[in-house]
PDB file of N, CA and C and ligand atoms in Angstrom:
ATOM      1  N   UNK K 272     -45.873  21.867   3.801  1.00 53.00           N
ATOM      2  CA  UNK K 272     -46.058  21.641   2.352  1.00 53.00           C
ATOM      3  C   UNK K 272     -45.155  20.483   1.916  1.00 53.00           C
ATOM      4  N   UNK K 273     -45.708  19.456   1.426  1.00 53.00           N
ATOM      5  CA  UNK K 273     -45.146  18.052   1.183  1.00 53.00           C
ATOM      6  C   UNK K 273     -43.976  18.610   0.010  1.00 53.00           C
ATOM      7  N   UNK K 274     -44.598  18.947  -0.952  1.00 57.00           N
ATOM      8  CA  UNK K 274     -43.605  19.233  -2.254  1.00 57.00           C
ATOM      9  C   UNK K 274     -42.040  20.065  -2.172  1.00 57.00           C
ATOM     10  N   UNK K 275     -42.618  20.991  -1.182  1.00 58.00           N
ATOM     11  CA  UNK K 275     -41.285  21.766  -0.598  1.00 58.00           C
ATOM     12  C   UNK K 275     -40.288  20.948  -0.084  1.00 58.00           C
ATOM     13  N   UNK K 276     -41.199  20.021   1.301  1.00 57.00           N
ATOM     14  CA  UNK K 276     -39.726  19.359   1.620  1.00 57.00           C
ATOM     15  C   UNK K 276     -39.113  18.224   0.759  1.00 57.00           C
ATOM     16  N   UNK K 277     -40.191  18.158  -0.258  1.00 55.00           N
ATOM     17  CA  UNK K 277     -39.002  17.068  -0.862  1.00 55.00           C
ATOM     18  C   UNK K 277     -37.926  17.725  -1.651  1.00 55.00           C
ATOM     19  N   UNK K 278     -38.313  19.355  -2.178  1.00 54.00           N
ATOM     20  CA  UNK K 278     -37.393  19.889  -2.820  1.00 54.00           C
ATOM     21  C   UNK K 278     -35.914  19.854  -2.091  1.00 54.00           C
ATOM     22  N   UNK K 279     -36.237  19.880  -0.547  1.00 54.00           N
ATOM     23  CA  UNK K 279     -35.242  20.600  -0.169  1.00 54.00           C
ATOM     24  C   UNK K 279     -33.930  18.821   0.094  1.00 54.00           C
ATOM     25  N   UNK K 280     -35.148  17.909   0.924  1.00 52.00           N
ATOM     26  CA  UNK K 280     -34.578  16.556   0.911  1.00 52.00           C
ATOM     27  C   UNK K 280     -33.562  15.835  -0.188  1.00 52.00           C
ATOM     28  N   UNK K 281     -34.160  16.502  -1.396  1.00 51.00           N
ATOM     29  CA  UNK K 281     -33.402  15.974  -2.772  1.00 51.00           C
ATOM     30  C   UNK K 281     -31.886  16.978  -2.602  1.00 51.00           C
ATOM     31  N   UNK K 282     -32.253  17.780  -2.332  1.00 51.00           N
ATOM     32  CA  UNK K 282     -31.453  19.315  -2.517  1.00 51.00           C
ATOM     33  C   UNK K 282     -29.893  18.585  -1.301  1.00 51.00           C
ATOM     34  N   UNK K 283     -30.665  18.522  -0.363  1.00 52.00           N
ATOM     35  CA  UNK K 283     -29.399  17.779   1.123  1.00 52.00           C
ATOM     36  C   UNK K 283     -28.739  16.442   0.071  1.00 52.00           C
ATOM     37  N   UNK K 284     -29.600  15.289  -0.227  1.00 50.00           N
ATOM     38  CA  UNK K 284     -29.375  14.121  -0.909  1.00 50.00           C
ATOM     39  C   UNK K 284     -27.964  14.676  -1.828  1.00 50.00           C
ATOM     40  N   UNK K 285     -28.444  15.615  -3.004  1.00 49.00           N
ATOM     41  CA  UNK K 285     -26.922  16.106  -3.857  1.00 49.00           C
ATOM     42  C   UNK K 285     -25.738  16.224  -3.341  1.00 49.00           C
ATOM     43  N   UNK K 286     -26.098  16.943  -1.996  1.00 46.00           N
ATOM     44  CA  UNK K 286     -24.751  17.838  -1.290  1.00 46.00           C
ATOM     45  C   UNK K 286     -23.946  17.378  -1.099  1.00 46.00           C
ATOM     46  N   UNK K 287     -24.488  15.519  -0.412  1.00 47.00           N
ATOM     47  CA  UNK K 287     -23.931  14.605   0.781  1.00 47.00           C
ATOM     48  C   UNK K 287     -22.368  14.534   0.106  1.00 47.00           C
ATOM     49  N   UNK K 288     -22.843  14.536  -1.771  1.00 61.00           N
ATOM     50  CA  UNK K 288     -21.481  13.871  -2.408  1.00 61.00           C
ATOM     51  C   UNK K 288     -20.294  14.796  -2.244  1.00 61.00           C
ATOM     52  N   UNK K 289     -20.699  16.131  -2.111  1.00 83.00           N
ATOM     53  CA  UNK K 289     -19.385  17.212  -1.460  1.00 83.00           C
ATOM     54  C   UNK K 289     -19.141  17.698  -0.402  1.00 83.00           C
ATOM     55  N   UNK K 290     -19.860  17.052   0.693  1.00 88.00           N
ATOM     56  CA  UNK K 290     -19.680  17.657   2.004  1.00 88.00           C
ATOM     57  C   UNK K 290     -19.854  16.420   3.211  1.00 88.00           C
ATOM     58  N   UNK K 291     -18.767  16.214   4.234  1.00 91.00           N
ATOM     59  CA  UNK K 291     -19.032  15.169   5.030  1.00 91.00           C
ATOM     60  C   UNK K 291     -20.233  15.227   5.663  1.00 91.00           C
ATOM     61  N   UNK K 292     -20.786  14.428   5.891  1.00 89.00           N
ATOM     62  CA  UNK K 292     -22.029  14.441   6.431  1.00 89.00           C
ATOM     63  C   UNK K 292     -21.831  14.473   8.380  1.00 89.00           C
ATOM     64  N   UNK K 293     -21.084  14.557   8.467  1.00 93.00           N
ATOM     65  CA  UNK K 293     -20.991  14.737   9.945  1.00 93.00           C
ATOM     66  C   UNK K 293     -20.429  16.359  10.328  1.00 93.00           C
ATOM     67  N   UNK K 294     -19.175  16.537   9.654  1.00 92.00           N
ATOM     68  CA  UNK K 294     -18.642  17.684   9.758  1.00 92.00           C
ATOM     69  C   UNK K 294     -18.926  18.964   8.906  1.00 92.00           C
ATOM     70  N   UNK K 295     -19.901  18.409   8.174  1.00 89.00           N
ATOM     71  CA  UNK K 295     -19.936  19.331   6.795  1.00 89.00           C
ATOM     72  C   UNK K 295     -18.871  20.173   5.966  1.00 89.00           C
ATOM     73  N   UNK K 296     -17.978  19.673   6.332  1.00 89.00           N
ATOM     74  CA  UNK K 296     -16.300  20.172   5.536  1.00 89.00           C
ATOM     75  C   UNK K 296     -16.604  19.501   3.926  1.00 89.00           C
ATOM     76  N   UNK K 297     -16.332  20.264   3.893  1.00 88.00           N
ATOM     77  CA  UNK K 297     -16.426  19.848   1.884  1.00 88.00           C
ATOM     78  C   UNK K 297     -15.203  18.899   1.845  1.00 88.00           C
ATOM     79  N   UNK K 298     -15.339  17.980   0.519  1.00 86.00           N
ATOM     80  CA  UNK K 298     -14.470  16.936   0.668  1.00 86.00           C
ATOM     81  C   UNK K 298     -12.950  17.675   0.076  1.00 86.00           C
ATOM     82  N   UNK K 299     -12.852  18.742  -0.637  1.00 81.00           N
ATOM     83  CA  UNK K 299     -11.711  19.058  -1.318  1.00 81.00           C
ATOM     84  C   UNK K 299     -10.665  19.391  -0.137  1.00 81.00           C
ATOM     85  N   UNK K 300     -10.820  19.467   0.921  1.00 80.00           N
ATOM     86  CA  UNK K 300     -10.212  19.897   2.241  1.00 80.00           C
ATOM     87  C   UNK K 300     -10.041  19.160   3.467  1.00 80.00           C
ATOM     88  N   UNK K 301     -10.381  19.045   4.590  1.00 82.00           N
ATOM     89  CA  UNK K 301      -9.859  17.932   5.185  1.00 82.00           C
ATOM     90  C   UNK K 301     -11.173  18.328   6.676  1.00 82.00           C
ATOM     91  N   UNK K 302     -10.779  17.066   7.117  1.00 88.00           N
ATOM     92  CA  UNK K 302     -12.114  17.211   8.180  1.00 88.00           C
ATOM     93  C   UNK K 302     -11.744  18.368   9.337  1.00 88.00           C
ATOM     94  N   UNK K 303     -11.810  18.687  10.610  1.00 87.00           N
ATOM     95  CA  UNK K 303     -11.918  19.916  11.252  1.00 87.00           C
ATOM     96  C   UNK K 303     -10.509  19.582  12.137  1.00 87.00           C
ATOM     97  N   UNK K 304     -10.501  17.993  12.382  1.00 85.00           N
ATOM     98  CA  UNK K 304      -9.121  18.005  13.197  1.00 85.00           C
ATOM     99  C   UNK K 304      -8.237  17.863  12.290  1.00 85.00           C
ATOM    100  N   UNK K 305      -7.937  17.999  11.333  1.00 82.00           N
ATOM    101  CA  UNK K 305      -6.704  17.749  10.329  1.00 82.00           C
ATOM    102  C   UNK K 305      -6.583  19.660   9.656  1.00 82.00           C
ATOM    103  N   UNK K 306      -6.163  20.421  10.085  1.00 71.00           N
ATOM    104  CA  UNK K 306      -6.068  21.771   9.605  1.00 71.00           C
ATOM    105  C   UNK K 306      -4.613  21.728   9.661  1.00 71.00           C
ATOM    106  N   UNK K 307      -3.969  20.713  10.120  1.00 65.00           N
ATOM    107  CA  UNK K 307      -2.318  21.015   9.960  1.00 65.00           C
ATOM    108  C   UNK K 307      -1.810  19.877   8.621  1.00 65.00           C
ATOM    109  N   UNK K 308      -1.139  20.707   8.276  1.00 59.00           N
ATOM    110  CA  UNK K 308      -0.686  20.796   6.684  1.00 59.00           C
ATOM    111  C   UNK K 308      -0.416  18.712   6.638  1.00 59.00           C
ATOM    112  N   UNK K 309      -0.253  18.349   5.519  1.00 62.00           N
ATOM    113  CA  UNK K 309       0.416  17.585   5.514  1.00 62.00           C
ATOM    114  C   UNK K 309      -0.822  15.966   6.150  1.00 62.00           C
ATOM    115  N   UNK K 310      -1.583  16.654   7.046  1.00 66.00           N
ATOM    116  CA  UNK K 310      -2.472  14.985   7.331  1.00 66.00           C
ATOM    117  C   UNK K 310      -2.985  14.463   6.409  1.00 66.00           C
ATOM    118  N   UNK K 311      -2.808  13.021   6.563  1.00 75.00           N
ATOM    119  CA  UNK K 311      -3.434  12.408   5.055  1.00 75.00           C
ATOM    120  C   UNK K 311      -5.130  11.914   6.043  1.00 75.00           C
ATOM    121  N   UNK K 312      -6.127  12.694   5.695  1.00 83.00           N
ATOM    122  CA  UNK K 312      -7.487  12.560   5.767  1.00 83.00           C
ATOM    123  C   UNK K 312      -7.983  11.594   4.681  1.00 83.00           C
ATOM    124  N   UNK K 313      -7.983  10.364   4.475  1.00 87.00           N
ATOM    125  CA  UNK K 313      -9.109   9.624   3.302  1.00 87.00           C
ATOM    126  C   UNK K 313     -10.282  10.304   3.662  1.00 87.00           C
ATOM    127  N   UNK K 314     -11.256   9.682   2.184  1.00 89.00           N
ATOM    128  CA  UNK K 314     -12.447   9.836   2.885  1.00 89.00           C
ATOM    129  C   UNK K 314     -12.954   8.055   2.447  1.00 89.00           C
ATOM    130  N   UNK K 315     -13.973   8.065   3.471  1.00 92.00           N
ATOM    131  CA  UNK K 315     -14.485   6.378   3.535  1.00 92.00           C
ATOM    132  C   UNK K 315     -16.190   6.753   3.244  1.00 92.00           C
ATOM    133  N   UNK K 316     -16.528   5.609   2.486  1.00 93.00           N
ATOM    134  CA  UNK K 316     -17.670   4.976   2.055  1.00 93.00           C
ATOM    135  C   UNK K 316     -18.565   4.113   2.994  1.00 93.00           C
ATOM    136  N   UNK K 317     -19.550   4.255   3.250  1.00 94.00           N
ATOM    137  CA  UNK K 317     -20.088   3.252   3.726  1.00 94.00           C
ATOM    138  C   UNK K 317     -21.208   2.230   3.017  1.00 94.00           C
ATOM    139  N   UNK K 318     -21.524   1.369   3.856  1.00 95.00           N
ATOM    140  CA  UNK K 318     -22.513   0.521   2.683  1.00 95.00           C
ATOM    141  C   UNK K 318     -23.987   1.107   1.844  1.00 95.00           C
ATOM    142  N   UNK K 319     -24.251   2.114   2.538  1.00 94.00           N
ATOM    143  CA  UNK K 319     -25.231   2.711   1.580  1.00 94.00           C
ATOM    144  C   UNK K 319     -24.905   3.563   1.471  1.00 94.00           C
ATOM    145  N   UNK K 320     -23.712   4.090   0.773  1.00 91.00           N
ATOM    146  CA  UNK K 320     -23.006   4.711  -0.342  1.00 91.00           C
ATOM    147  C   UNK K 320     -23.211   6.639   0.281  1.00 91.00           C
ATOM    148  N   UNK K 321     -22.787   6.596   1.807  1.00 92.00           N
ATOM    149  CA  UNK K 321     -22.274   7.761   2.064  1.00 92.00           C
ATOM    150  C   UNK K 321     -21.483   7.965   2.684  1.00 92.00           C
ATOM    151  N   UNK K 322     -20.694   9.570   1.883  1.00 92.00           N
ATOM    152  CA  UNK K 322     -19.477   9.337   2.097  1.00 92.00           C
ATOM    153  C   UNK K 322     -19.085  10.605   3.361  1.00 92.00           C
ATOM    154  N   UNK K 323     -18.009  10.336   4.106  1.00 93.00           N
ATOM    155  CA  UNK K 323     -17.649  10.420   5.486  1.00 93.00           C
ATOM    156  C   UNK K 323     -15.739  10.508   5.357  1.00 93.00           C
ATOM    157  N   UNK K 324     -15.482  11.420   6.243  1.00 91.00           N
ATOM    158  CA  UNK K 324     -13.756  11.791   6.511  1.00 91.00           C
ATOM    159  C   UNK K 324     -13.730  10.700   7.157  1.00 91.00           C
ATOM    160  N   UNK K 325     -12.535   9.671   7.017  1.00 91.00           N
ATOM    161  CA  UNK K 325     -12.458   8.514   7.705  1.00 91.00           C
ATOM    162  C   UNK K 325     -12.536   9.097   9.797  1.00 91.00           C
ATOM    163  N   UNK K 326     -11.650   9.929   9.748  1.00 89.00           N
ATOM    164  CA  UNK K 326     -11.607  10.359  11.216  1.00 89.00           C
ATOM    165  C   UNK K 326     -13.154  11.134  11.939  1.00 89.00           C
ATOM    166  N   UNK K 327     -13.791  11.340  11.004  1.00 93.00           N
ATOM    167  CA  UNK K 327     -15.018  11.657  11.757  1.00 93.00           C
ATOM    168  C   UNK K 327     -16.287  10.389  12.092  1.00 93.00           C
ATOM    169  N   UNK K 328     -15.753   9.944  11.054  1.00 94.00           N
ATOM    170  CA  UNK K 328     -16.776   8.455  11.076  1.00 94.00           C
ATOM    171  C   UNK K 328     -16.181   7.841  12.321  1.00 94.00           C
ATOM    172  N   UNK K 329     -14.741   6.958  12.584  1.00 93.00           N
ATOM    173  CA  UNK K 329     -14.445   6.650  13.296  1.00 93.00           C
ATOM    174  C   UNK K 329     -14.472   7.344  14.870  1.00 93.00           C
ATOM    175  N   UNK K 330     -14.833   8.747  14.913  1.00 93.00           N
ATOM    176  CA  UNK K 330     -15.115   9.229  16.020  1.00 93.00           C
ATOM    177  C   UNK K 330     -16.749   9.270  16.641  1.00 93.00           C
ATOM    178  N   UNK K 331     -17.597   9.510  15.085  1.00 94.00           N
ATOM    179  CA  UNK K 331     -19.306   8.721  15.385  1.00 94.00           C
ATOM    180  C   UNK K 331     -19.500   7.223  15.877  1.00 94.00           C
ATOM    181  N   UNK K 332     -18.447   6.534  15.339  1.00 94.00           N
ATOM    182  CA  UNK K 332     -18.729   5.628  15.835  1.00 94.00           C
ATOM    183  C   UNK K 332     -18.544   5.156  17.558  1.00 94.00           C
ATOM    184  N   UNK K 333     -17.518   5.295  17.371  1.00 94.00           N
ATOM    185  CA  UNK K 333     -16.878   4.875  18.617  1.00 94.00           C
ATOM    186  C   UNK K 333     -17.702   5.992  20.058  1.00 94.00           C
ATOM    187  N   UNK K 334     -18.415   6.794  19.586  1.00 95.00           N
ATOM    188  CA  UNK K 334     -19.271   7.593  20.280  1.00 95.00           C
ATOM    189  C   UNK K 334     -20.600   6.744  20.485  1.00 95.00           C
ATOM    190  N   UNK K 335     -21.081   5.656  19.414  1.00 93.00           N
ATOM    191  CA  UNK K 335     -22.215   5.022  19.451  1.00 93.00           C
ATOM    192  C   UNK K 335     -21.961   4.440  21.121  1.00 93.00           C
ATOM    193  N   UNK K 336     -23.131   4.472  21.644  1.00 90.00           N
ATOM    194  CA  UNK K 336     -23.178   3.041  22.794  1.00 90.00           C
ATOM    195  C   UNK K 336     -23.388   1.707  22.547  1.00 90.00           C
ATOM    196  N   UNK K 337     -24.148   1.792  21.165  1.00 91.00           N
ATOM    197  CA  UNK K 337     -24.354   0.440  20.632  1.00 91.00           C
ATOM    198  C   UNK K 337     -23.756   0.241  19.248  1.00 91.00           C
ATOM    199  N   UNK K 338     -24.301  -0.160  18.528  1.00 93.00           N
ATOM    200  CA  UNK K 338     -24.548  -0.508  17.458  1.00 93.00           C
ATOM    201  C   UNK K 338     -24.514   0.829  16.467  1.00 93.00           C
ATOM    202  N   UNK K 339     -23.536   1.230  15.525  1.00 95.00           N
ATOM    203  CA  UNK K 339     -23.571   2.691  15.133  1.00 95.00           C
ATOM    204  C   UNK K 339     -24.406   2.543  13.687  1.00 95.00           C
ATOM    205  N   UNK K 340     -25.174   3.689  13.723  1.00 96.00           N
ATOM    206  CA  UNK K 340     -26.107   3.912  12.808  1.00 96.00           C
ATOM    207  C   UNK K 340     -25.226   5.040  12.150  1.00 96.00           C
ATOM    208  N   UNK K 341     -25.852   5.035  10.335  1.00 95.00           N
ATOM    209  CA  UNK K 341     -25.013   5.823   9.471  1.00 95.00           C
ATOM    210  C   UNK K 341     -25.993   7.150   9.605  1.00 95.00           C
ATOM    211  N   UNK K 342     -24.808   8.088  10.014  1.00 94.00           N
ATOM    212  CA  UNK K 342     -25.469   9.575  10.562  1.00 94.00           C
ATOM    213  C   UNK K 342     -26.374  10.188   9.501  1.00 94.00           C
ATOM    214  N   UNK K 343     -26.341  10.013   7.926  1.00 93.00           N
ATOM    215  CA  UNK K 343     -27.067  10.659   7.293  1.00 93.00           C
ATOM    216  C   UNK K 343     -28.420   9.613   6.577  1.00 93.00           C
ATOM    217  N   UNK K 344     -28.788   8.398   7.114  1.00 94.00           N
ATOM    218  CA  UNK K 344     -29.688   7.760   6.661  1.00 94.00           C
ATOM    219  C   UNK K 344     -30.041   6.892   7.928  1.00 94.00           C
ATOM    220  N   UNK K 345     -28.779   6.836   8.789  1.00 94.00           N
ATOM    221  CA  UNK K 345     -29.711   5.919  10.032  1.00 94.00           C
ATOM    222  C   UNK K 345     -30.070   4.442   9.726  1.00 94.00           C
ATOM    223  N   UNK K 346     -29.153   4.207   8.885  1.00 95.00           N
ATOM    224  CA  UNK K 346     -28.877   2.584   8.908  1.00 95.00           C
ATOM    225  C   UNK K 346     -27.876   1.958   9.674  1.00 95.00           C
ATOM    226  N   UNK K 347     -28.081   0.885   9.384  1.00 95.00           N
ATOM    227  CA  UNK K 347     -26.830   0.293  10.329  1.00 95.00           C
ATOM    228  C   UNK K 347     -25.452   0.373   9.816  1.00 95.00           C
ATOM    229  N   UNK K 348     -24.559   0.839  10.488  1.00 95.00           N
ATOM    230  CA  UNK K 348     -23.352   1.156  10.007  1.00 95.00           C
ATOM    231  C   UNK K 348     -22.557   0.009   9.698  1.00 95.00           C
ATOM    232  N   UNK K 349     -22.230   0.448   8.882  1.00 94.00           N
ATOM    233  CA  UNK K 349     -20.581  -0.298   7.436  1.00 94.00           C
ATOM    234  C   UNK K 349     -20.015  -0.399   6.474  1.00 94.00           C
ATOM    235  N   UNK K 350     -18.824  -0.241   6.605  1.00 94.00           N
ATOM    236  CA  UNK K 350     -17.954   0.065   5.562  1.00 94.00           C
ATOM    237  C   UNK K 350     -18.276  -0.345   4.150  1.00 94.00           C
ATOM    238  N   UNK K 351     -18.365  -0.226   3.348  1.00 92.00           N
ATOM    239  CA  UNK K 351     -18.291  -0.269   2.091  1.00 92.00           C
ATOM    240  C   UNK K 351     -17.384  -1.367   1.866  1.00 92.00           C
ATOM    241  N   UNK K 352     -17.277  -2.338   1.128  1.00 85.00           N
ATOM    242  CA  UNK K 352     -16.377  -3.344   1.090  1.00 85.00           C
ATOM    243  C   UNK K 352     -15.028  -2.802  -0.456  1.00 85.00           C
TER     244      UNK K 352
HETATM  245 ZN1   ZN C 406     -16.381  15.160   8.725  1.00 86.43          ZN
HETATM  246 ZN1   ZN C 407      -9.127  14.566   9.046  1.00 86.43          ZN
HETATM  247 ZN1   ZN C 408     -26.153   6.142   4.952  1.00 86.43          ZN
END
């Protein structure tokens, strides 16, 4: 049913802004390797405006073999200026 999944597509689209898109850790908290007190976790932007724990991005990436694509749209990856 076409209409459903767009409900649900829009529904993911909202979330992205409170939850990393790789780790799904909500942003008020810190990504999965930072649970000890005190790490300063940013979170980073990329050029089509999703947002990512700097340390998980930098670990998607550097996981790419090539050229890293942005995990929740599959563009070509980069930073946000
Ligand atoms: Zn994350
Ligand atoms: Zn972290
Ligand atoms: Zn993206």
């Amino acid at each position: 049913c076409a209409s459903l999944w767009h409900a649900v597509a829009s529904w993911t689209w909202d979330a992205q802004d409170e939850t990393c898109g790789i780790c799904r850790m909500a942003f008020d908290g810190c990504c999965p390797d930072c649970k000890l007190s005190g790490d300063d976790c940013p979170l980073i932007w990329s050029a089509c405006n999703h947002a990512f724990y700097l340390q998980c991005i930098l670990k998607w990436v550097s996981s790419q073999s090539s050229q890293a694509h942005c995990p929740m749209c599959r563009r070509e990856w980069q930073f946000k200026e």
